[in-house]
Amino acid sequence: MGQHLLDIIQRRQLHALFQPIVHMQSGEIIAYEGLVRGPSDSPLHSPLNLFRVARANHLAREVEYLCRRIVLERFAELKLPGKLFLNVSPESLVRQPDGVQGETLGYIHEFGINPANVIIELTENQPTYDYELMREAVLHYRNMGFQIAIDDLGEGFSSLRLWSELRPEFVKIDMHFIQGIDHDPVKLQFVRSIQEIADKSNTLVIAEGIEKAAELLLLRDLGVAYGQGYHLGRPHAVPAKALPAEVVKVLGRNGVAVYPQRAAERNAVSIRKLLHEVATVPPSMNNNEVYEIFMADPKLLIIPVVDAGQPLGLVSRFDMIDHFARPYQRELYGKKPCTLFMDPKPIIAEADTSLQDLSRRMAESDAHHLFNGFIITEGGRYIGMGTGHDLMREITQMQITAARYANPLTQLPGNVPINEHIDRLLESATRFWVCYVDLDHFKPFNDVYGYRRGDDVIQLTGNILAKHGDHGRDFVGHIGGDDFVILFQSEDWEQRCQAILDDFATAIVDFYSYEDRERGGYISEDRQGKKVFYSLMSLSAGVLRVEPHQFYSHHQIAARAADAKKQAKKIHGNSLFLDRRMQSTEPSPIVNA
């Protein structure tokens, strides 16, 4: 392979490809990344194989200089607009005593390229440790008129350190964090954080590996300056000088992307958070001694009994006092081991146990465990205690927080992300429609058929709403209970709403008994205890059309959307009501479904 590589170098059997880099707001191609491939029929066609063999044969610098020359020469021949991103490895960037000074600049002058139009893109294949030397090398290239970019941020050995040390003009985010970002809230947060750092450090971000329109629009909304990927243009020997018309149309579309939402957290927080250090006693300690410990500390309620790190049980303050309050108990048992009065079967859990798992164990155990608390171990050895009160407080807070961000029943976004999305829509000054959806006769159904059946109906409703929204444009949220909202950017929102009502009307009958389906409803008591006939459940959808600059906060929109829903609920059966106030003098039309 070494001889084959030498033959490729001598015969200059490398060819250049160029992939466009696009301005995310305008859709203009502002630059191209120069890429190199070996002979098409050679095992060294791939640049990874080419440079692996080059390093193994001590030819890496020769290959890299040849790649630079071929890319620069071809870029000049094609007269491509904008800038050229030229791949350079950090190790070759550092000037070596036997290196050819200014060779890259010489190529540029030879081919008539302005150095200001060349960006040195540092592509990391090996760890970089000598940052002082790197800073000197970058300064050397900047003095010649070049700008600097760091490739594959988040993937390389030390790209974040390089960013901090070199302060490049551009950073490229590795494609791993870009592909699927419209479905992955963790990737979204990573890119958002990188963009925030870039804003503060005066660096421009380039997102690599964009393969879908949904990824493109989401990255545009995050404020990422430039994009690169197959959706925008593949590497080509003679690349296009403008984007495909369909991509330009997508970038020119008003509105905002729908951010992926984090589902309700499960098993995320461990009981280590509840750990209290509580002094233990050995099993040999007698009851009189344990009693004195309790008497010396009025706030002490539980004492763990531990032998050589192994938890054996718990002694309760109130059990101890109750025993000693009885006649002759202290005289009979005071000098006996404390294991006599201890609970030998306490709840014991490892420190990495989730709060939810321990809560379930507590609920399935005897009531006294909630009062006594639980022993926390690590590798089976005692490290402390947790209280039932602390556990219930944390579980309650987690449920409240989860419901605000993601409804635990439907996994749809809750009130906080709903309001955040409305605010983004308002800031974008785009037209959208707020559809407030509510179930009719849900409470009496719950009373007759039970809450589990009611939960099934709530999940059914959430699934139907999500099914008929455009994933990239329409935001479906669960306000709570049987209230939902869809924030439509789709112009065909009315057809989507009609499809929702039709699907619900078809699916809901399966939740009733044969007799109730036959008579079209069922008997239940109202709030005054009177027997009332209720029709089968239906959906009421109140829609508010929002024009640019018509509203200024999600609070205003929530109030108006609630009014629209109330109007929809006045109509029997599945119904759709559009609030036209402030948009025309015509009366608000009501559509029965």
mmCIF file of N, CA and C in Angstrom, residues 181-185 188-189 192 214-215 217-224 256-262 413 417 420-421 424 427 471-476 489:
data_model
loop_
_atom_site.group_PDB
_atom_site.id
_atom_site.type_symbol
_atom_site.label_atom_id
_atom_site.label_comp_id
_atom_site.label_asym_id
_atom_site.label_seq_id
_atom_site.Cartn_x
_atom_site.Cartn_y
_atom_site.Cartn_z
ATOM 1 N N ILE A 181 -32.046 15.903 15.053
ATOM 2 C CA ILE A 181 -32.216 16.912 16.108
ATOM 3 C C ILE A 181 -33.677 17.297 16.281
ATOM 4 N N ASP A 182 -34.491 17.142 15.234
ATOM 5 C CA ASP A 182 -35.912 17.490 15.328
ATOM 6 C C ASP A 182 -36.687 16.488 16.168
ATOM 7 N N HIS A 183 -36.054 15.358 16.553
ATOM 8 C CA HIS A 183 -36.704 14.366 17.413
ATOM 9 C C HIS A 183 -35.993 14.205 18.759
ATOM 10 N N ASP A 184 -34.863 14.839 18.946
ATOM 11 C CA ASP A 184 -34.016 14.560 20.109
ATOM 12 C C ASP A 184 -33.773 15.829 20.924
ATOM 13 N N PRO A 185 -34.425 15.963 22.093
ATOM 14 C CA PRO A 185 -34.247 17.175 22.902
ATOM 15 C C PRO A 185 -32.833 17.338 23.454
ATOM 16 N N LEU A 188 -30.864 18.902 20.689
ATOM 17 C CA LEU A 188 -31.325 20.289 20.618
ATOM 18 C C LEU A 188 -30.622 21.139 21.665
ATOM 19 N N GLN A 189 -30.546 20.630 22.905
ATOM 20 C CA GLN A 189 -29.921 21.397 23.974
ATOM 21 C C GLN A 189 -28.429 21.562 23.730
ATOM 22 N N ARG A 192 -28.093 24.218 21.043
ATOM 23 C CA ARG A 192 -28.483 25.514 21.616
ATOM 24 C C ARG A 192 -27.362 26.056 22.511
ATOM 25 N N ALA A 214 -36.798 19.356 8.099
ATOM 26 C CA ALA A 214 -37.146 19.621 9.498
ATOM 27 C C ALA A 214 -35.904 20.004 10.297
ATOM 28 N N GLU A 215 -34.769 19.326 10.032
ATOM 29 C CA GLU A 215 -33.517 19.683 10.708
ATOM 30 C C GLU A 215 -33.086 21.088 10.312
ATOM 31 N N LEU A 217 -34.895 23.697 9.278
ATOM 32 C CA LEU A 217 -35.720 24.760 9.852
ATOM 33 C C LEU A 217 -35.479 24.922 11.348
ATOM 34 N N LEU A 218 -35.294 23.812 12.047
ATOM 35 C CA LEU A 218 -35.036 23.908 13.484
ATOM 36 C C LEU A 218 -33.708 24.621 13.744
ATOM 37 N N LEU A 219 -32.676 24.276 12.971
ATOM 38 C CA LEU A 219 -31.364 24.919 13.141
ATOM 39 C C LEU A 219 -31.432 26.401 12.795
ATOM 40 N N ARG A 220 -32.208 26.724 11.776
ATOM 41 C CA ARG A 220 -32.398 28.137 11.431
ATOM 42 C C ARG A 220 -33.020 28.892 12.601
ATOM 43 N N ASP A 221 -34.035 28.276 13.259
ATOM 44 C CA ASP A 221 -34.701 28.920 14.388
ATOM 45 C C ASP A 221 -33.766 29.100 15.582
ATOM 46 N N LEU A 222 -32.812 28.189 15.734
ATOM 47 C CA LEU A 222 -31.857 28.292 16.843
ATOM 48 C C LEU A 222 -30.840 29.406 16.623
ATOM 49 N N GLY A 223 -30.822 29.972 15.436
ATOM 50 C CA GLY A 223 -29.880 31.053 15.148
ATOM 51 C C GLY A 223 -28.562 30.583 14.582
ATOM 52 N N VAL A 224 -28.476 29.292 14.189
ATOM 53 C CA VAL A 224 -27.245 28.783 13.566
ATOM 54 C C VAL A 224 -27.048 29.506 12.230
ATOM 55 N N VAL A 256 -42.170 29.021 12.680
ATOM 56 C CA VAL A 256 -41.093 28.489 13.516
ATOM 57 C C VAL A 256 -41.147 26.968 13.483
ATOM 58 N N ALA A 257 -40.015 26.352 13.747
ATOM 59 C CA ALA A 257 -39.951 24.898 13.837
ATOM 60 C C ALA A 257 -40.515 24.442 15.179
ATOM 61 N N VAL A 258 -40.991 23.212 15.211
ATOM 62 C CA VAL A 258 -41.486 22.627 16.462
ATOM 63 C C VAL A 258 -40.332 21.912 17.137
ATOM 64 N N TYR A 259 -39.944 22.387 18.320
ATOM 65 C CA TYR A 259 -38.833 21.775 19.030
ATOM 66 C C TYR A 259 -39.255 20.423 19.608
ATOM 67 N N PRO A 260 -38.349 19.434 19.587
ATOM 68 C CA PRO A 260 -38.656 18.166 20.266
ATOM 69 C C PRO A 260 -38.732 18.388 21.769
ATOM 70 N N GLN A 261 -39.625 17.668 22.419
ATOM 71 C CA GLN A 261 -39.833 17.854 23.846
ATOM 72 C C GLN A 261 -39.312 16.651 24.614
ATOM 73 N N ARG A 262 -38.758 16.926 25.779
ATOM 74 C CA ARG A 262 -38.305 15.839 26.651
ATOM 75 C C ARG A 262 -39.524 15.201 27.314
ATOM 76 N N PRO A 413 -46.317 17.590 25.462
ATOM 77 C CA PRO A 413 -45.789 18.742 26.191
ATOM 78 C C PRO A 413 -46.868 19.388 27.073
ATOM 79 N N PRO A 417 -43.834 24.265 27.993
ATOM 80 C CA PRO A 417 -43.465 24.279 26.572
ATOM 81 C C PRO A 417 -44.561 24.837 25.667
ATOM 82 N N GLU A 420 -44.083 28.522 25.865
ATOM 83 C CA GLU A 420 -42.835 28.900 25.194
ATOM 84 C C GLU A 420 -43.011 28.887 23.673
ATOM 85 N N HIS A 421 -43.749 27.899 23.164
ATOM 86 C CA HIS A 421 -43.944 27.822 21.714
ATOM 87 C C HIS A 421 -44.830 28.976 21.226
ATOM 88 N N ARG A 424 -42.681 31.984 20.958
ATOM 89 C CA ARG A 424 -41.821 31.946 19.765
ATOM 90 C C ARG A 424 -42.618 32.304 18.516
ATOM 91 N N GLU A 427 -43.152 36.054 18.520
ATOM 92 C CA GLU A 427 -41.918 36.780 18.179
ATOM 93 C C GLU A 427 -41.604 36.690 16.689
ATOM 94 N N HIS A 471 -45.837 17.208 11.951
ATOM 95 C CA HIS A 471 -44.779 17.150 12.974
ATOM 96 C C HIS A 471 -43.860 18.366 12.927
ATOM 97 N N GLY A 472 -43.544 18.836 11.742
ATOM 98 C CA GLY A 472 -42.592 19.936 11.629
ATOM 99 C C GLY A 472 -43.190 21.309 11.842
ATOM 100 N N ARG A 473 -44.548 21.432 11.778
ATOM 101 C CA ARG A 473 -45.166 22.753 11.809
ATOM 102 C C ARG A 473 -46.183 22.936 12.930
ATOM 103 N N ASP A 474 -46.838 21.852 13.361
ATOM 104 C CA ASP A 474 -47.949 21.968 14.303
ATOM 105 C C ASP A 474 -47.564 21.387 15.660
ATOM 106 N N PHE A 475 -47.818 22.155 16.704
ATOM 107 C CA PHE A 475 -47.422 21.791 18.063
ATOM 108 C C PHE A 475 -48.656 21.274 18.805
ATOM 109 N N VAL A 476 -48.580 20.043 19.306
ATOM 110 C CA VAL A 476 -49.687 19.449 20.062
ATOM 111 C C VAL A 476 -49.292 19.384 21.529
ATOM 112 N N GLN A 489 -49.561 25.829 12.322
ATOM 113 C CA GLN A 489 -49.029 26.698 11.284
ATOM 114 C C GLN A 489 -49.467 26.211 9.909
#
